PDB file of C-alpha atoms in Angstrom:
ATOM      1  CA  UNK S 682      12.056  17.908  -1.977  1.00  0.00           C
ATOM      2  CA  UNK S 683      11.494  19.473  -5.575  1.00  0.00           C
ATOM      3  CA  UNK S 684       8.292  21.004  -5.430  1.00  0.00           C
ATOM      4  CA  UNK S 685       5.322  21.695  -2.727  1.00  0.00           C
ATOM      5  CA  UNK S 686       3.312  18.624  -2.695  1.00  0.00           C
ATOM      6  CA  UNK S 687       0.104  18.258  -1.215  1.00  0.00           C
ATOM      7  CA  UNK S 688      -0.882  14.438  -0.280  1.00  0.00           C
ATOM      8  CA  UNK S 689      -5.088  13.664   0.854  1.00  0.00           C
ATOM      9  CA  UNK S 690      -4.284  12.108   3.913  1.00  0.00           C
ATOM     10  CA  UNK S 691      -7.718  11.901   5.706  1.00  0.00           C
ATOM     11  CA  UNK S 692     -10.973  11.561   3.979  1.00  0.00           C
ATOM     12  CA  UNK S 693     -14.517  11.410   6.192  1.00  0.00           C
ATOM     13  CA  UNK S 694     -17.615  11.429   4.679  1.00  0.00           C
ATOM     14  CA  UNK S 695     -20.944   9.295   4.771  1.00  0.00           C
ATOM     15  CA  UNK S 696     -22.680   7.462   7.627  1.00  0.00           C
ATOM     16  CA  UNK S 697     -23.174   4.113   5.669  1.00  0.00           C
ATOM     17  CA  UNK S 698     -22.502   2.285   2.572  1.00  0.00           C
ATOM     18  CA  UNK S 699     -25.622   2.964   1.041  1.00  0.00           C
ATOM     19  CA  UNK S 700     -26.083   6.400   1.789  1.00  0.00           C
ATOM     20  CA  UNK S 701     -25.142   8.994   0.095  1.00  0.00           C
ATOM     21  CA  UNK S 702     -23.359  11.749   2.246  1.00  0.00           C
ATOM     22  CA  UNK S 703     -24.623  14.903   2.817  1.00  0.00           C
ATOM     23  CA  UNK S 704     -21.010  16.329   3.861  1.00  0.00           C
ATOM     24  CA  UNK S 705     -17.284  15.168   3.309  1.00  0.00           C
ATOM     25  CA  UNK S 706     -14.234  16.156   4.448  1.00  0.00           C
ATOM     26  CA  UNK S 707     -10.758  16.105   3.388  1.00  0.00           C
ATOM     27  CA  UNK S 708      -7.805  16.970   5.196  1.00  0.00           C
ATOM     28  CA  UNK S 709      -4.780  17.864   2.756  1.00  0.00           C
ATOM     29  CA  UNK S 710      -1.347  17.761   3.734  1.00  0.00           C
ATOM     30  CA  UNK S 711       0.704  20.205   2.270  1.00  0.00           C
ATOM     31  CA  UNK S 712       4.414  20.641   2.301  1.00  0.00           C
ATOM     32  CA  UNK S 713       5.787  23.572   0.398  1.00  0.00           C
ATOM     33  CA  UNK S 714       9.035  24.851   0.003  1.00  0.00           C
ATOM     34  CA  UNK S 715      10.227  27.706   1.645  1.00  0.00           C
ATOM     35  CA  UNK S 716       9.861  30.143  -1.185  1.00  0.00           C
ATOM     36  CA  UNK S 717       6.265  28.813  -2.594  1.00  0.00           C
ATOM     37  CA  UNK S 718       3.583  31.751  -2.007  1.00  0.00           C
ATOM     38  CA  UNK S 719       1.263  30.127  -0.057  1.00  0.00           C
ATOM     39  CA  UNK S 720      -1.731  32.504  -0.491  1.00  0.00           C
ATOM     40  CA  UNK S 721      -1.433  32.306  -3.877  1.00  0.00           C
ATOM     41  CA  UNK S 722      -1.084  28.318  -3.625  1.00  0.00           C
ATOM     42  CA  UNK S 723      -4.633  28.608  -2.270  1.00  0.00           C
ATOM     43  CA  UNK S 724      -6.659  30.874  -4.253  1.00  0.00           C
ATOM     44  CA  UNK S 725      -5.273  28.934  -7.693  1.00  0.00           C
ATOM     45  CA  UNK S 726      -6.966  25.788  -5.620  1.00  0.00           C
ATOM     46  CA  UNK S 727     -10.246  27.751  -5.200  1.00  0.00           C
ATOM     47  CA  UNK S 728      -9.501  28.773  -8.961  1.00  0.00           C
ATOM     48  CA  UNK S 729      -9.206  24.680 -10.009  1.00  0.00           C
ATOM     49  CA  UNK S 730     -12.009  23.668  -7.579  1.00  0.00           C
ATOM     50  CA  UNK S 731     -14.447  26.185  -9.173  1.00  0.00           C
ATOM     51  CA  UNK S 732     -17.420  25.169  -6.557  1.00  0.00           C
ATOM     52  CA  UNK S 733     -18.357  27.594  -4.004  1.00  0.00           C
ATOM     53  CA  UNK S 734     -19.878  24.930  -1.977  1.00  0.00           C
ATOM     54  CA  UNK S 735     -16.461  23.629  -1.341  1.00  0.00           C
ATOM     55  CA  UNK S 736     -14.822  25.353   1.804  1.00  0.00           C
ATOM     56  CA  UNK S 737     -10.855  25.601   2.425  1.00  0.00           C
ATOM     57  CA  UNK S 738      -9.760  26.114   5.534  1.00  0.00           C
ATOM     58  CA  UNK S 739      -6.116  26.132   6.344  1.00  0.00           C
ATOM     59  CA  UNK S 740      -4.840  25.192   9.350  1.00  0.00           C
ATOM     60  CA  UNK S 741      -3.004  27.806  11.681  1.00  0.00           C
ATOM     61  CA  UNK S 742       0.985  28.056  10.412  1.00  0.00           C
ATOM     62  CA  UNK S 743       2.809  26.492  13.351  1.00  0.00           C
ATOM     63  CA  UNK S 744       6.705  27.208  12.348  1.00  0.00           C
ATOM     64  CA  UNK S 745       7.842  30.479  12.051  1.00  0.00           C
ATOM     65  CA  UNK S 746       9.352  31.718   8.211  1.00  0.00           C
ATOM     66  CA  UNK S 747      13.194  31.175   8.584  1.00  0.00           C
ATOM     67  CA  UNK S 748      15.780  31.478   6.176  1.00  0.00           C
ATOM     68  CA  UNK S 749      18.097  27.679   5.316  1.00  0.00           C
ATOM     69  CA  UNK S 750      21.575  28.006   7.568  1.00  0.00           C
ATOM     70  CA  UNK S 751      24.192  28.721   4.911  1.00  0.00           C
ATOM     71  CA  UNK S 752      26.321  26.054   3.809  1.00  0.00           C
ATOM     72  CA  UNK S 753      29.420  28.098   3.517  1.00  0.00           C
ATOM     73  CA  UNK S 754      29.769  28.346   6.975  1.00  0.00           C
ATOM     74  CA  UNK S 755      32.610  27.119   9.292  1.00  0.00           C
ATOM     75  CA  UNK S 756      29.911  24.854  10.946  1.00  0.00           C
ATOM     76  CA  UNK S 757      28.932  23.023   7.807  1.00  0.00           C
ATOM     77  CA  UNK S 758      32.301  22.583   6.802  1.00  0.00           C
ATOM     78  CA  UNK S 759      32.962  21.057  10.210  1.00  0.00           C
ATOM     79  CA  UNK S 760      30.000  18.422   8.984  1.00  0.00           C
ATOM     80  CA  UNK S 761      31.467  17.950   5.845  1.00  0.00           C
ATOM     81  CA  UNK S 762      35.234  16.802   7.177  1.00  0.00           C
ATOM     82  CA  UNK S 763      33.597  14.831  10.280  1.00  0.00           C
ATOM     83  CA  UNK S 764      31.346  12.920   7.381  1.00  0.00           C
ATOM     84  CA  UNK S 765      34.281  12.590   4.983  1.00  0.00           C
ATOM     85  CA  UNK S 766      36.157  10.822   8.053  1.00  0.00           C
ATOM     86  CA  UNK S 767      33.288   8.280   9.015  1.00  0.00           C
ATOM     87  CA  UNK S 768      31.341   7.959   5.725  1.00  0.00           C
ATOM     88  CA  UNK S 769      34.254   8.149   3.522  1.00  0.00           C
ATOM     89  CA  UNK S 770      32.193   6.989   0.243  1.00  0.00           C
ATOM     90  CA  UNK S 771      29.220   9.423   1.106  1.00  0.00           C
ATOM     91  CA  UNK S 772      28.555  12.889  -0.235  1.00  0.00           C
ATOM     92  CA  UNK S 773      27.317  15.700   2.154  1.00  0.00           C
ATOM     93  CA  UNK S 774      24.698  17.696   0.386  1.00  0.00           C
ATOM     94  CA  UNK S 775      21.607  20.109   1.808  1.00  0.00           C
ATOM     95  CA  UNK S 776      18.203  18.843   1.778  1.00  0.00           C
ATOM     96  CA  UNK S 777      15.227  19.710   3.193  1.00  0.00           C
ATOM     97  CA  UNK S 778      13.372  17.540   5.911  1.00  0.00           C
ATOM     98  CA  UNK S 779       9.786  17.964   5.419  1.00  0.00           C
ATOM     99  CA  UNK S 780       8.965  17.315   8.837  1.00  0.00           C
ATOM    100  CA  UNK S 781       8.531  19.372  12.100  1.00  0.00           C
ATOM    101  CA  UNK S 782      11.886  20.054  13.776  1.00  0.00           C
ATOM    102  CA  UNK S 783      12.515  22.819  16.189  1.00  0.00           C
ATOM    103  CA  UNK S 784      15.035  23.977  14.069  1.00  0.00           C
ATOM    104  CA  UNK S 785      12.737  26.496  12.279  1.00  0.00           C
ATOM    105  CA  UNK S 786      12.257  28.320  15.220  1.00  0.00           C
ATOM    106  CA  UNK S 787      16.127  28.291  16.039  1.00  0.00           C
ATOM    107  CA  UNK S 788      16.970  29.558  12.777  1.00  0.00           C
ATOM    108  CA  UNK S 789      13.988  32.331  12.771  1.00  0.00           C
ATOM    109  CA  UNK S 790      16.408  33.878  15.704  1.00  0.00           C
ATOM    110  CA  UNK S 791      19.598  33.798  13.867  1.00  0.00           C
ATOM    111  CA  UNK S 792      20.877  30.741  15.108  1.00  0.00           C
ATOM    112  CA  UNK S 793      22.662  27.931  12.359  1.00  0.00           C
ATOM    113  CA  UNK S 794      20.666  24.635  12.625  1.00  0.00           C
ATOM    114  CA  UNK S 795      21.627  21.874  10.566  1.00  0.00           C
ATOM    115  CA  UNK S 796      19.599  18.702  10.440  1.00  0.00           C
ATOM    116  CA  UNK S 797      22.162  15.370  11.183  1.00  0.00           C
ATOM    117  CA  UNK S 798      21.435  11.652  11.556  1.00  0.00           C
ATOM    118  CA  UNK S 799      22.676   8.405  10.268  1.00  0.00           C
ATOM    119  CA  UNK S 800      23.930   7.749   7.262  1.00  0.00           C
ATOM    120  CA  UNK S 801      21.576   4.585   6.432  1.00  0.00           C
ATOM    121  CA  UNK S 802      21.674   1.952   4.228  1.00  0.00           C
ATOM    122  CA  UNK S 803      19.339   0.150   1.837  1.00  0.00           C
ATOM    123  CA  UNK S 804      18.427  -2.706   4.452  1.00  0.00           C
ATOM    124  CA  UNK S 805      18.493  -0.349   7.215  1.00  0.00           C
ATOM    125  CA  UNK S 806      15.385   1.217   5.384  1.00  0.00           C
ATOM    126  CA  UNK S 807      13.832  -2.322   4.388  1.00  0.00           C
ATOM    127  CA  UNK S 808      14.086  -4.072   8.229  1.00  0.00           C
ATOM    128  CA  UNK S 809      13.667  -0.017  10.113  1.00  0.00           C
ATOM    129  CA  UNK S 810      11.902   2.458   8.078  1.00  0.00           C
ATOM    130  CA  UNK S 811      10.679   5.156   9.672  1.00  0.00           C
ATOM    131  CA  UNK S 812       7.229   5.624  11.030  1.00  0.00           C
ATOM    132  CA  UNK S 813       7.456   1.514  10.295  1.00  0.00           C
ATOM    133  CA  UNK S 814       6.010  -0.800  12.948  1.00  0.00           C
ATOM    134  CA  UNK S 815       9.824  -1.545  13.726  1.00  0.00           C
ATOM    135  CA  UNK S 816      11.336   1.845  13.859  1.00  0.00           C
ATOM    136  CA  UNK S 817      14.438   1.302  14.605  1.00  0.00           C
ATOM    137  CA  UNK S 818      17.793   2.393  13.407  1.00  0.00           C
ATOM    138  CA  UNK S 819      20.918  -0.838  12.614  1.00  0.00           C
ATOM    139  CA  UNK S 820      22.871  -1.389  16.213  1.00  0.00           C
ATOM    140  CA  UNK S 821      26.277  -0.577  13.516  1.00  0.00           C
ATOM    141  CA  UNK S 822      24.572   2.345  11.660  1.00  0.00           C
ATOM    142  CA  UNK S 823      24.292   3.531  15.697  1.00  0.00           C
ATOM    143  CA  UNK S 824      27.853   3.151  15.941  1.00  0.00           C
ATOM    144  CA  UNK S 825      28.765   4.898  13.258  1.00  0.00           C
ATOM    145  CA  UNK S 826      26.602   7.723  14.003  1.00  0.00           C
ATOM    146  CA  UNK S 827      27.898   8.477  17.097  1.00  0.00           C
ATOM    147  CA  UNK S 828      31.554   8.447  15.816  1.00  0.00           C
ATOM    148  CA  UNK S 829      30.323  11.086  13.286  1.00  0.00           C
ATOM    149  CA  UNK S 830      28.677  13.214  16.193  1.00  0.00           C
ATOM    150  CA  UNK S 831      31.837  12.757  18.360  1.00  0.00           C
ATOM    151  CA  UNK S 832      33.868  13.782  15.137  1.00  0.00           C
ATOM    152  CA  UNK S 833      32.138  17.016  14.649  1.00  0.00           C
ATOM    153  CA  UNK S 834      31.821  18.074  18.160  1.00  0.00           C
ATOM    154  CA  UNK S 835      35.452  17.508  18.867  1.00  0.00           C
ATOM    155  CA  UNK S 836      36.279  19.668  15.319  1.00  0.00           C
ATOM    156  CA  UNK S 837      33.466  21.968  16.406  1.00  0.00           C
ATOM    157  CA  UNK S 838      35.266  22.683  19.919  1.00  0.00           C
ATOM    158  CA  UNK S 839      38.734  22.499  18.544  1.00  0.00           C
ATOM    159  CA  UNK S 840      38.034  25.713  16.358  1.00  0.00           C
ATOM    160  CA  UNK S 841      36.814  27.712  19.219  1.00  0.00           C
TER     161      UNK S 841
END
């Protein structure tokens, strides 16, 4: 993720075709990034809206504020060899997962989180993309997971 988006992802208004609606509602989804100022995010969209008639409403902050787990930690470098080992042609970098995880909440108590999963190819995501109606991950993309998992836990354990 580069920049806070925000995507219209429900839209109500009217009671019929031919009528004109009295009211409408949109429901905005926003994901911003973990520095973006989000009350001034919304008063420069009351600024660019310019109608007082329009009402913004935001909905109750569900994650806590956390800081990202470091990356120069013993933990991540545990990732790194276990990936280097089972995805030898892949590059570990950090990203940011835009959904809900209960890592936020982990990491607003001090704890490292680091988001894992497959590394998936291009017809993984064609035949099993997420949210898809066949969400599903490849039975050898499984494999491989797991060997990464067992990788890093056995590294993980070995350095204790």
């Amino acid at each position: 993720m580069l920049r806070t988006t925000l995507v219209p992802t429900m839209l109500q208004a009217g009671i019929g075709p031919n009528v004109i609606p009295s009211t409408a509602e949109a429901v905005i989804d926003i994901r911003a990034l973990p520095d973006e100022d989000v009350p001034q995010m919304m008063a420069e969209l009351t600024r660019r809206i310019a109608d007082p008639a329009i009402a913004i409403t935001p909905l109750p902050m569900t994650r806590p504020a956390a800081e990202p787990s470091p990356i120069d930690s013993a933990m991540y470098r545990i990732l790194e060899t276990a990936a280097s080992q089972v995805y030898p042609s892949a590059a570990v970098v950090p990203s940011m997962l835009t959904a809900a995880t209960d890592m936020a909440p982990l990491r607003a108590k001090g704890v490292q989180a680091y988001g894992i999963g497959p590394a998936m190819s291009a017809s993984d995501f064609t035949q099993y993309g997420w949210h898809s109606d066949v969400e599903r991950l490849a039975e050898d993309s499984l494999h491989q997971f797991v060997r990464f998992l067992w990788t890093a836990v056995v590294e993980a354990a070995a350095s204790k």
